[in-house]
């Protein structure tokens, strides 16, 4: 049995299509009799009059008298006097159809899209209606849409557990993990697998381009009842009070940090700014600070300042020794190398 809500939704969609076609139809036939128009459009005169009454309150944003569709009646005849821009039938031009095909194919290729079947059905309808576009040489590839991403998406759709080799840059380590995937996601132009990690015993996000190897296991993925997907409405990284808090003094050239990273505090300190933000760990923070320009100073914590200083000194020492030079065996005099410290 068809549900009433379903019937109502279909009726609304049919009426919208009819209204969008009605204005250009009437524009091409000024002064047409309502009975004749109703016959042509396959509706009753009562339904056509109700459609015309609805059109009277439709138009452009602003919705003042000068923005709404207007018409004139002469007995049983009707003429559109202002079309509000709806001056052609609801038919796609080749360019419009191609744009929709590209958009739908991109949506179908996006990891994590719910109800992919609906997207594919809509795509099939447009390609069928567009005729020549059905075989158009259009192939959509998203940024980072590599063979690895397609392999992961296929495994997730089959509901298989995976064994992955994963690189974690924050700790500069590679680990072997067995995961039970929940879904594929595309966040900020990067693909992720959200999964229950058996090693961490928690839900984790794994960036596809950091998965060095993946093996699809014969067993089905089993996600524990307590596993909950992450809320990624504000991005992948979610600062929390249990993460280290660092404070930097930055110059004008590094103010982009406050727009790119979630900061807990930003305040002016003369020509410089004091910026406080949460980080995953101090190892990541050390590499982050060392990658910035000379206008950045670590204010807190002292441990981070010392790590940055020590690594900077080590790097300068390495640059101070020319490649290929070495102290002669038996010589304890640094001057023998020709290097001045």
mmCIF file of C-alpha atoms in Angstrom:
data_model
loop_
_atom_site.group_PDB
_atom_site.id
_atom_site.type_symbol
_atom_site.label_atom_id
_atom_site.label_comp_id
_atom_site.label_asym_id
_atom_site.label_seq_id
_atom_site.Cartn_x
_atom_site.Cartn_y
_atom_site.Cartn_z
ATOM 1 C CA UNK A 1 0.000 0.000 0.000
ATOM 2 C CA UNK A 2 1.234 3.507 -0.791
ATOM 3 C CA UNK A 3 1.658 5.600 2.312
ATOM 4 C CA UNK A 4 -0.303 8.913 2.431
ATOM 5 C CA UNK A 5 2.929 10.860 3.009
ATOM 6 C CA UNK A 6 4.438 9.280 -0.098
ATOM 7 C CA UNK A 7 1.389 10.154 -2.195
ATOM 8 C CA UNK A 8 1.435 13.731 -0.875
ATOM 9 C CA UNK A 9 5.111 14.092 -1.676
ATOM 10 C CA UNK A 10 4.607 12.834 -5.220
ATOM 11 C CA UNK A 11 1.629 15.173 -5.721
ATOM 12 C CA UNK A 12 3.717 18.149 -4.539
ATOM 13 C CA UNK A 13 6.546 17.227 -6.905
ATOM 14 C CA UNK A 14 4.094 16.863 -9.811
ATOM 15 C CA UNK A 15 2.539 20.233 -9.042
ATOM 16 C CA UNK A 16 5.929 21.963 -8.840
ATOM 17 C CA UNK A 17 6.885 20.605 -12.255
ATOM 18 C CA UNK A 18 3.524 21.702 -13.642
ATOM 19 C CA UNK A 19 3.892 25.236 -12.249
ATOM 20 C CA UNK A 20 7.407 25.620 -13.660
ATOM 21 C CA UNK A 21 6.133 24.642 -17.113
ATOM 22 C CA UNK A 22 2.882 26.591 -16.845
ATOM 23 C CA UNK A 23 4.382 30.097 -17.073
ATOM 24 C CA UNK A 24 6.311 29.574 -20.354
ATOM 25 C CA UNK A 25 3.266 27.725 -21.738
ATOM 26 C CA UNK A 26 0.995 30.707 -21.049
ATOM 27 C CA UNK A 27 3.599 33.208 -22.255
ATOM 28 C CA UNK A 28 3.552 31.485 -25.649
ATOM 29 C CA UNK A 29 -0.281 31.627 -25.749
ATOM 30 C CA UNK A 30 -1.464 35.033 -24.477
ATOM 31 C CA UNK A 31 -5.228 35.213 -23.970
ATOM 32 C CA UNK A 32 -5.721 31.440 -24.070
ATOM 33 C CA UNK A 33 -8.964 30.062 -22.655
ATOM 34 C CA UNK A 34 -8.570 28.344 -19.294
ATOM 35 C CA UNK A 35 -10.533 25.319 -20.537
ATOM 36 C CA UNK A 36 -8.201 24.897 -23.514
ATOM 37 C CA UNK A 37 -5.103 25.270 -21.322
ATOM 38 C CA UNK A 38 -6.430 22.736 -18.818
ATOM 39 C CA UNK A 39 -7.031 20.240 -21.643
ATOM 40 C CA UNK A 40 -3.524 20.730 -23.027
ATOM 41 C CA UNK A 41 -1.943 20.349 -19.588
ATOM 42 C CA UNK A 42 -3.997 17.303 -18.616
ATOM 43 C CA UNK A 43 -5.627 18.837 -15.530
ATOM 44 C CA UNK A 44 -9.110 19.970 -14.589
ATOM 45 C CA UNK A 45 -10.159 23.610 -14.891
ATOM 46 C CA UNK A 46 -10.437 23.755 -11.094
ATOM 47 C CA UNK A 47 -6.873 22.507 -10.672
ATOM 48 C CA UNK A 48 -5.582 25.003 -13.241
ATOM 49 C CA UNK A 49 -7.351 27.886 -11.474
ATOM 50 C CA UNK A 50 -5.794 26.755 -8.167
ATOM 51 C CA UNK A 51 -2.370 26.662 -9.859
ATOM 52 C CA UNK A 52 -2.879 30.186 -11.198
ATOM 53 C CA UNK A 53 -3.844 31.419 -7.720
ATOM 54 C CA UNK A 54 -0.632 29.905 -6.347
ATOM 55 C CA UNK A 55 1.465 31.451 -9.124
ATOM 56 C CA UNK A 56 0.142 34.853 -8.110
ATOM 57 C CA UNK A 57 2.149 34.664 -4.847
ATOM 58 C CA UNK A 58 5.332 33.277 -6.430
ATOM 59 C CA UNK A 59 8.243 35.325 -7.664
ATOM 60 C CA UNK A 60 11.688 36.699 -6.953
ATOM 61 C CA UNK A 61 13.294 37.313 -3.509
ATOM 62 C CA UNK A 62 11.915 40.471 -2.014
ATOM 63 C CA UNK A 63 8.442 39.176 -2.827
ATOM 64 C CA UNK A 64 6.946 42.628 -3.146
ATOM 65 C CA UNK A 65 4.244 43.435 -5.694
ATOM 66 C CA UNK A 66 6.847 44.202 -8.358
ATOM 67 C CA UNK A 67 8.632 40.880 -7.812
ATOM 68 C CA UNK A 68 5.718 38.447 -8.102
ATOM 69 C CA UNK A 69 4.363 36.715 -11.192
ATOM 70 C CA UNK A 70 1.457 38.752 -12.545
ATOM 71 C CA UNK A 71 -1.352 37.919 -14.943
ATOM 72 C CA UNK A 72 -4.493 39.428 -16.418
ATOM 73 C CA UNK A 73 -7.896 37.775 -16.773
ATOM 74 C CA UNK A 74 -10.445 38.611 -19.451
ATOM 75 C CA UNK A 75 -13.447 36.469 -18.752
ATOM 76 C CA UNK A 76 -12.228 32.887 -19.084
ATOM 77 C CA UNK A 77 -9.017 33.910 -20.750
ATOM 78 C CA UNK A 78 -5.647 34.453 -19.050
ATOM 79 C CA UNK A 79 -2.461 36.306 -20.049
ATOM 80 C CA UNK A 80 0.882 36.402 -18.199
ATOM 81 C CA UNK A 81 1.973 40.026 -17.868
ATOM 82 C CA UNK A 82 5.120 39.438 -15.738
ATOM 83 C CA UNK A 83 6.989 36.134 -15.688
ATOM 84 C CA UNK A 84 9.576 36.795 -12.878
ATOM 85 C CA UNK A 85 12.235 35.178 -15.034
ATOM 86 C CA UNK A 86 10.449 31.842 -15.535
ATOM 87 C CA UNK A 87 10.276 32.281 -19.275
ATOM 88 C CA UNK A 88 11.252 28.852 -20.575
ATOM 89 C CA UNK A 89 10.079 25.268 -19.961
ATOM 90 C CA UNK A 90 11.679 23.041 -17.356
ATOM 91 C CA UNK A 91 14.068 21.362 -19.773
ATOM 92 C CA UNK A 92 17.792 21.062 -19.297
ATOM 93 C CA UNK A 93 20.149 22.459 -21.875
ATOM 94 C CA UNK A 94 23.077 20.188 -22.806
ATOM 95 C CA UNK A 95 25.380 22.287 -20.624
ATOM 96 C CA UNK A 96 23.003 22.099 -17.646
ATOM 97 C CA UNK A 97 22.540 18.359 -18.038
ATOM 98 C CA UNK A 98 26.289 17.810 -18.275
ATOM 99 C CA UNK A 99 26.863 19.913 -15.145
ATOM 100 C CA UNK A 100 24.349 17.774 -13.251
ATOM 101 C CA UNK A 101 25.933 14.567 -14.548
ATOM 102 C CA UNK A 102 29.363 15.701 -13.349
ATOM 103 C CA UNK A 103 27.989 16.764 -9.945
ATOM 104 C CA UNK A 104 26.124 13.495 -9.424
ATOM 105 C CA UNK A 105 29.085 11.388 -10.521
ATOM 106 C CA UNK A 106 31.274 13.299 -8.076
ATOM 107 C CA UNK A 107 28.710 12.726 -5.323
ATOM 108 C CA UNK A 108 28.603 9.025 -6.148
ATOM 109 C CA UNK A 109 32.405 8.863 -5.845
ATOM 110 C CA UNK A 110 32.504 10.671 -2.480
ATOM 111 C CA UNK A 111 33.285 8.298 0.418
ATOM 112 C CA UNK A 112 30.648 8.185 3.126
ATOM 113 C CA UNK A 113 27.694 9.301 0.984
ATOM 114 C CA UNK A 114 24.511 7.840 2.384
ATOM 115 C CA UNK A 115 21.978 6.193 0.037
ATOM 116 C CA UNK A 116 24.312 5.929 -2.934
ATOM 117 C CA UNK A 117 21.561 4.036 -4.770
ATOM 118 C CA UNK A 118 19.388 7.177 -4.862
ATOM 119 C CA UNK A 119 22.254 9.166 -6.375
ATOM 120 C CA UNK A 120 22.805 6.511 -9.036
ATOM 121 C CA UNK A 121 19.070 6.393 -9.851
ATOM 122 C CA UNK A 122 18.958 10.177 -10.306
ATOM 123 C CA UNK A 123 22.066 9.997 -12.481
ATOM 124 C CA UNK A 124 20.526 7.277 -14.634
ATOM 125 C CA UNK A 125 17.340 9.335 -15.130
ATOM 126 C CA UNK A 126 19.215 12.450 -16.208
ATOM 127 C CA UNK A 127 21.493 10.520 -18.561
ATOM 128 C CA UNK A 128 18.479 8.745 -20.039
ATOM 129 C CA UNK A 129 16.570 12.000 -20.533
ATOM 130 C CA UNK A 130 19.642 13.770 -21.917
ATOM 131 C CA UNK A 131 20.106 11.138 -24.616
ATOM 132 C CA UNK A 132 23.529 11.860 -26.100
ATOM 133 C CA UNK A 133 25.025 12.447 -22.638
ATOM 134 C CA UNK A 134 24.498 8.837 -21.616
ATOM 135 C CA UNK A 135 27.793 7.886 -23.194
ATOM 136 C CA UNK A 136 29.592 11.164 -22.609
ATOM 137 C CA UNK A 137 33.280 10.657 -21.783
ATOM 138 C CA UNK A 138 32.970 12.168 -18.294
ATOM 139 C CA UNK A 139 35.056 10.606 -15.550
ATOM 140 C CA UNK A 140 35.145 12.167 -12.096
ATOM 141 C CA UNK A 141 38.036 11.745 -9.707
ATOM 142 C CA UNK A 142 38.111 13.534 -6.363
ATOM 143 C CA UNK A 143 41.333 14.926 -4.866
ATOM 144 C CA UNK A 144 43.101 12.011 -3.231
ATOM 145 C CA UNK A 145 40.778 9.513 -4.936
ATOM 146 C CA UNK A 146 43.532 6.951 -5.284
ATOM 147 C CA UNK A 147 43.490 3.213 -5.736
ATOM 148 C CA UNK A 148 43.922 2.967 -1.960
ATOM 149 C CA UNK A 149 40.724 4.949 -1.348
ATOM 150 C CA UNK A 150 38.774 2.819 -3.816
ATOM 151 C CA UNK A 151 40.151 -0.350 -2.229
ATOM 152 C CA UNK A 152 39.145 0.831 1.241
ATOM 153 C CA UNK A 153 35.690 1.908 0.115
ATOM 154 C CA UNK A 154 35.042 -1.465 -1.514
ATOM 155 C CA UNK A 155 36.114 -3.291 1.653
ATOM 156 C CA UNK A 156 33.939 -1.063 3.833
ATOM 157 C CA UNK A 157 30.931 -1.643 1.567
ATOM 158 C CA UNK A 158 31.501 -5.399 1.829
ATOM 159 C CA UNK A 159 31.534 -5.079 5.615
ATOM 160 C CA UNK A 160 34.926 -6.753 6.103
ATOM 161 C CA UNK A 161 37.409 -6.349 8.937
ATOM 162 C CA UNK A 162 40.777 -4.945 7.822
ATOM 163 C CA UNK A 163 44.391 -5.283 8.884
ATOM 164 C CA UNK A 164 46.243 -2.057 8.172
ATOM 165 C CA UNK A 165 49.748 -0.663 8.489
ATOM 166 C CA UNK A 166 49.278 2.909 9.678
ATOM 167 C CA UNK A 167 51.704 5.802 10.018
ATOM 168 C CA UNK A 168 51.058 8.271 12.857
ATOM 169 C CA UNK A 169 53.038 11.488 12.196
ATOM 170 C CA UNK A 170 52.313 12.924 15.662
ATOM 171 C CA UNK A 171 54.441 10.115 17.161
ATOM 172 C CA UNK A 172 56.467 9.403 14.029
ATOM 173 C CA UNK A 173 55.661 5.702 14.262
ATOM 174 C CA UNK A 174 54.134 2.955 12.155
ATOM 175 C CA UNK A 175 51.815 0.407 13.723
ATOM 176 C CA UNK A 176 49.877 -2.698 12.721
ATOM 177 C CA UNK A 177 46.180 -2.553 13.555
ATOM 178 C CA UNK A 178 43.052 -4.625 13.009
ATOM 179 C CA UNK A 179 40.001 -2.460 12.495
ATOM 180 C CA UNK A 180 36.267 -2.923 12.045
ATOM 181 C CA UNK A 181 35.172 -0.132 9.655
ATOM 182 C CA UNK A 182 32.075 1.944 10.311
ATOM 183 C CA UNK A 183 32.156 4.242 7.278
ATOM 184 C CA UNK A 184 34.253 6.178 4.755
ATOM 185 C CA UNK A 185 34.383 9.953 5.093
ATOM 186 C CA UNK A 186 35.614 12.900 3.074
ATOM 187 C CA UNK A 187 36.655 15.803 5.347
ATOM 188 C CA UNK A 188 38.588 18.820 4.145
ATOM 189 C CA UNK A 189 39.384 17.131 0.839
ATOM 190 C CA UNK A 190 40.909 14.056 2.530
ATOM 191 C CA UNK A 191 39.491 10.546 2.767
ATOM 192 C CA UNK A 192 39.221 8.802 6.130
ATOM 193 C CA UNK A 193 38.155 5.397 7.387
ATOM 194 C CA UNK A 194 36.243 5.626 10.654
ATOM 195 C CA UNK A 195 36.534 2.315 12.427
ATOM 196 C CA UNK A 196 36.623 0.451 15.705
ATOM 197 C CA UNK A 197 40.312 -0.083 16.447
ATOM 198 C CA UNK A 198 40.840 -3.361 18.295
ATOM 199 C CA UNK A 199 44.215 -2.186 19.544
ATOM 200 C CA UNK A 200 42.936 1.080 21.051
ATOM 201 C CA UNK A 201 39.520 -0.420 21.891
ATOM 202 C CA UNK A 202 37.899 2.776 20.674
ATOM 203 C CA UNK A 203 36.593 4.453 17.521
ATOM 204 C CA UNK A 204 39.415 6.021 15.537
ATOM 205 C CA UNK A 205 39.804 7.964 12.281
ATOM 206 C CA UNK A 206 42.466 6.690 9.868
ATOM 207 C CA UNK A 207 43.559 8.949 7.030
ATOM 208 C CA UNK A 208 43.628 6.983 3.804
ATOM 209 C CA UNK A 209 46.917 8.455 2.579
ATOM 210 C CA UNK A 210 48.634 7.346 5.815
ATOM 211 C CA UNK A 211 47.611 3.717 5.414
ATOM 212 C CA UNK A 212 50.739 2.084 3.978
ATOM 213 C CA UNK A 213 49.207 -1.370 3.530
ATOM 214 C CA UNK A 214 45.769 -2.925 3.863
ATOM 215 C CA UNK A 215 44.622 -6.546 3.949
ATOM 216 C CA UNK A 216 40.954 -7.459 3.775
ATOM 217 C CA UNK A 217 40.261 -10.216 6.298
ATOM 218 C CA UNK A 218 37.801 -13.044 5.616
ATOM 219 C CA UNK A 219 35.832 -12.200 8.761
ATOM 220 C CA UNK A 220 32.992 -9.702 8.869
ATOM 221 C CA UNK A 221 33.531 -6.420 10.690
ATOM 222 C CA UNK A 222 32.044 -6.548 14.182
ATOM 223 C CA UNK A 223 31.496 -3.118 15.722
ATOM 224 C CA UNK A 224 30.758 -3.143 19.482
ATOM 225 C CA UNK A 225 27.441 -1.591 20.600
ATOM 226 C CA UNK A 226 29.258 1.189 22.473
ATOM 227 C CA UNK A 227 31.013 2.418 19.311
ATOM 228 C CA UNK A 228 29.723 5.817 18.207
ATOM 229 C CA UNK A 229 30.720 7.784 15.088
ATOM 230 C CA UNK A 230 32.520 11.063 15.646
ATOM 231 C CA UNK A 231 30.789 14.398 15.227
ATOM 232 C CA UNK A 232 32.883 15.982 12.477
ATOM 233 C CA UNK A 233 30.783 19.091 11.959
ATOM 234 C CA UNK A 234 33.700 21.210 13.258
ATOM 235 C CA UNK A 235 36.448 19.208 11.565
ATOM 236 C CA UNK A 236 38.526 16.149 12.378
ATOM 237 C CA UNK A 237 40.528 17.599 15.267
ATOM 238 C CA UNK A 238 38.447 18.306 18.371
ATOM 239 C CA UNK A 239 40.403 20.055 21.150
ATOM 240 C CA UNK A 240 39.725 18.845 24.683
ATOM 241 C CA UNK A 241 40.935 19.780 28.144
ATOM 242 C CA UNK A 242 43.049 16.622 28.453
ATOM 243 C CA UNK A 243 45.280 17.622 25.496
ATOM 244 C CA UNK A 244 48.474 19.690 26.009
ATOM 245 C CA UNK A 245 47.994 23.459 25.839
ATOM 246 C CA UNK A 246 50.782 25.476 24.188
ATOM 247 C CA UNK A 247 51.223 29.244 24.030
ATOM 248 C CA UNK A 248 53.121 30.972 21.227
ATOM 249 C CA UNK A 249 54.099 34.577 20.614
ATOM 250 C CA UNK A 250 53.679 35.212 16.902
ATOM 251 C CA UNK A 251 54.429 38.074 14.528
ATOM 252 C CA UNK A 252 52.245 39.471 11.774
ATOM 253 C CA UNK A 253 53.449 36.930 9.222
ATOM 254 C CA UNK A 254 52.237 33.975 11.304
ATOM 255 C CA UNK A 255 48.754 35.233 12.191
ATOM 256 C CA UNK A 256 47.292 32.717 9.744
ATOM 257 C CA UNK A 257 47.667 30.191 12.581
ATOM 258 C CA UNK A 258 44.625 31.710 14.309
ATOM 259 C CA UNK A 259 42.472 31.093 11.226
ATOM 260 C CA UNK A 260 43.753 27.615 10.388
ATOM 261 C CA UNK A 261 43.827 26.079 13.892
ATOM 262 C CA UNK A 262 41.225 26.231 16.702
ATOM 263 C CA UNK A 263 42.682 28.561 19.340
ATOM 264 C CA UNK A 264 41.569 28.904 22.947
ATOM 265 C CA UNK A 265 43.050 32.383 23.404
ATOM 266 C CA UNK A 266 44.305 35.118 21.095
ATOM 267 C CA UNK A 267 45.388 38.453 22.553
ATOM 268 C CA UNK A 268 47.525 41.346 21.365
ATOM 269 C CA UNK A 269 50.965 41.827 22.933
ATOM 270 C CA UNK A 270 52.220 44.992 21.320
ATOM 271 C CA UNK A 271 52.960 44.260 17.658
ATOM 272 C CA UNK A 272 52.769 40.536 18.389
ATOM 273 C CA UNK A 273 49.989 38.171 19.400
ATOM 274 C CA UNK A 274 49.852 35.594 22.184
ATOM 275 C CA UNK A 275 48.114 32.478 20.900
ATOM 276 C CA UNK A 276 47.108 29.442 22.979
ATOM 277 C CA UNK A 277 45.922 26.211 21.371
ATOM 278 C CA UNK A 278 45.547 22.518 22.147
ATOM 279 C CA UNK A 279 47.754 19.962 20.368
ATOM 280 C CA UNK A 280 47.676 16.185 20.091
ATOM 281 C CA UNK A 281 51.086 15.919 21.797
ATOM 282 C CA UNK A 282 54.295 17.890 22.273
ATOM 283 C CA UNK A 283 56.096 15.895 19.579
ATOM 284 C CA UNK A 284 53.679 17.244 16.974
ATOM 285 C CA UNK A 285 53.952 20.731 18.520
ATOM 286 C CA UNK A 286 57.775 20.627 18.275
ATOM 287 C CA UNK A 287 57.684 19.809 14.573
ATOM 288 C CA UNK A 288 54.948 22.409 14.042
ATOM 289 C CA UNK A 289 56.945 25.216 15.682
ATOM 290 C CA UNK A 290 60.183 24.262 13.904
ATOM 291 C CA UNK A 291 58.351 24.505 10.589
ATOM 292 C CA UNK A 292 57.271 28.104 11.251
ATOM 293 C CA UNK A 293 59.251 31.263 10.599
ATOM 294 C CA UNK A 294 61.501 33.261 12.937
ATOM 295 C CA UNK A 295 58.555 35.349 14.165
ATOM 296 C CA UNK A 296 57.395 32.565 16.512
ATOM 297 C CA UNK A 297 58.530 32.100 20.128
ATOM 298 C CA UNK A 298 57.387 29.344 22.479
ATOM 299 C CA UNK A 299 56.046 30.891 25.684
ATOM 300 C CA UNK A 300 54.733 27.715 27.340
ATOM 301 C CA UNK A 301 55.198 24.968 28.295
ATOM 302 C CA UNK A 302 58.898 25.159 29.177
ATOM 303 C CA UNK A 303 59.312 21.530 28.075
ATOM 304 C CA UNK A 304 58.292 22.418 24.525
ATOM 305 C CA UNK A 305 60.597 25.460 24.466
ATOM 306 C CA UNK A 306 63.533 23.271 25.504
ATOM 307 C CA UNK A 307 62.719 20.605 22.881
ATOM 308 C CA UNK A 308 62.545 23.230 20.139
ATOM 309 C CA UNK A 309 65.808 24.844 21.295
ATOM 310 C CA UNK A 310 67.644 21.502 21.476
ATOM 311 C CA UNK A 311 66.530 20.387 18.009
ATOM 312 C CA UNK A 312 67.321 23.808 16.507
ATOM 313 C CA UNK A 313 70.829 23.710 18.008
ATOM 314 C CA UNK A 314 71.352 20.184 16.693
ATOM 315 C CA UNK A 315 70.277 21.298 13.209
ATOM 316 C CA UNK A 316 72.629 24.295 13.298
ATOM 317 C CA UNK A 317 75.490 22.057 14.418
ATOM 318 C CA UNK A 318 74.805 19.751 11.486
ATOM 319 C CA UNK A 319 74.927 22.680 9.065
ATOM 320 C CA UNK A 320 78.193 23.872 10.626
ATOM 321 C CA UNK A 321 79.977 20.669 9.562
ATOM 322 C CA UNK A 322 80.599 20.568 5.775
ATOM 323 C CA UNK A 323 79.471 17.353 4.134
ATOM 324 C CA UNK A 324 82.285 14.850 3.642
ATOM 325 C CA UNK A 325 84.681 16.474 6.120
ATOM 326 C CA UNK A 326 85.911 14.517 9.110
ATOM 327 C CA UNK A 327 88.454 14.912 11.858
ATOM 328 C CA UNK A 328 91.658 13.016 10.956
ATOM 329 C CA UNK A 329 92.244 9.901 12.993
ATOM 330 C CA UNK A 330 94.344 10.710 16.045
ATOM 331 C CA UNK A 331 93.716 14.461 15.859
ATOM 332 C CA UNK A 332 91.975 16.053 18.840
ATOM 333 C CA UNK A 333 92.269 19.577 17.503
ATOM 334 C CA UNK A 334 88.953 20.863 15.995
ATOM 335 C CA UNK A 335 90.998 23.396 14.021
ATOM 336 C CA UNK A 336 92.460 20.507 12.063
ATOM 337 C CA UNK A 337 89.101 20.153 10.276
ATOM 338 C CA UNK A 338 89.031 23.772 9.217
ATOM 339 C CA UNK A 339 85.697 24.262 10.990
ATOM 340 C CA UNK A 340 85.162 27.188 13.303
ATOM 341 C CA UNK A 341 82.413 26.788 15.914
#
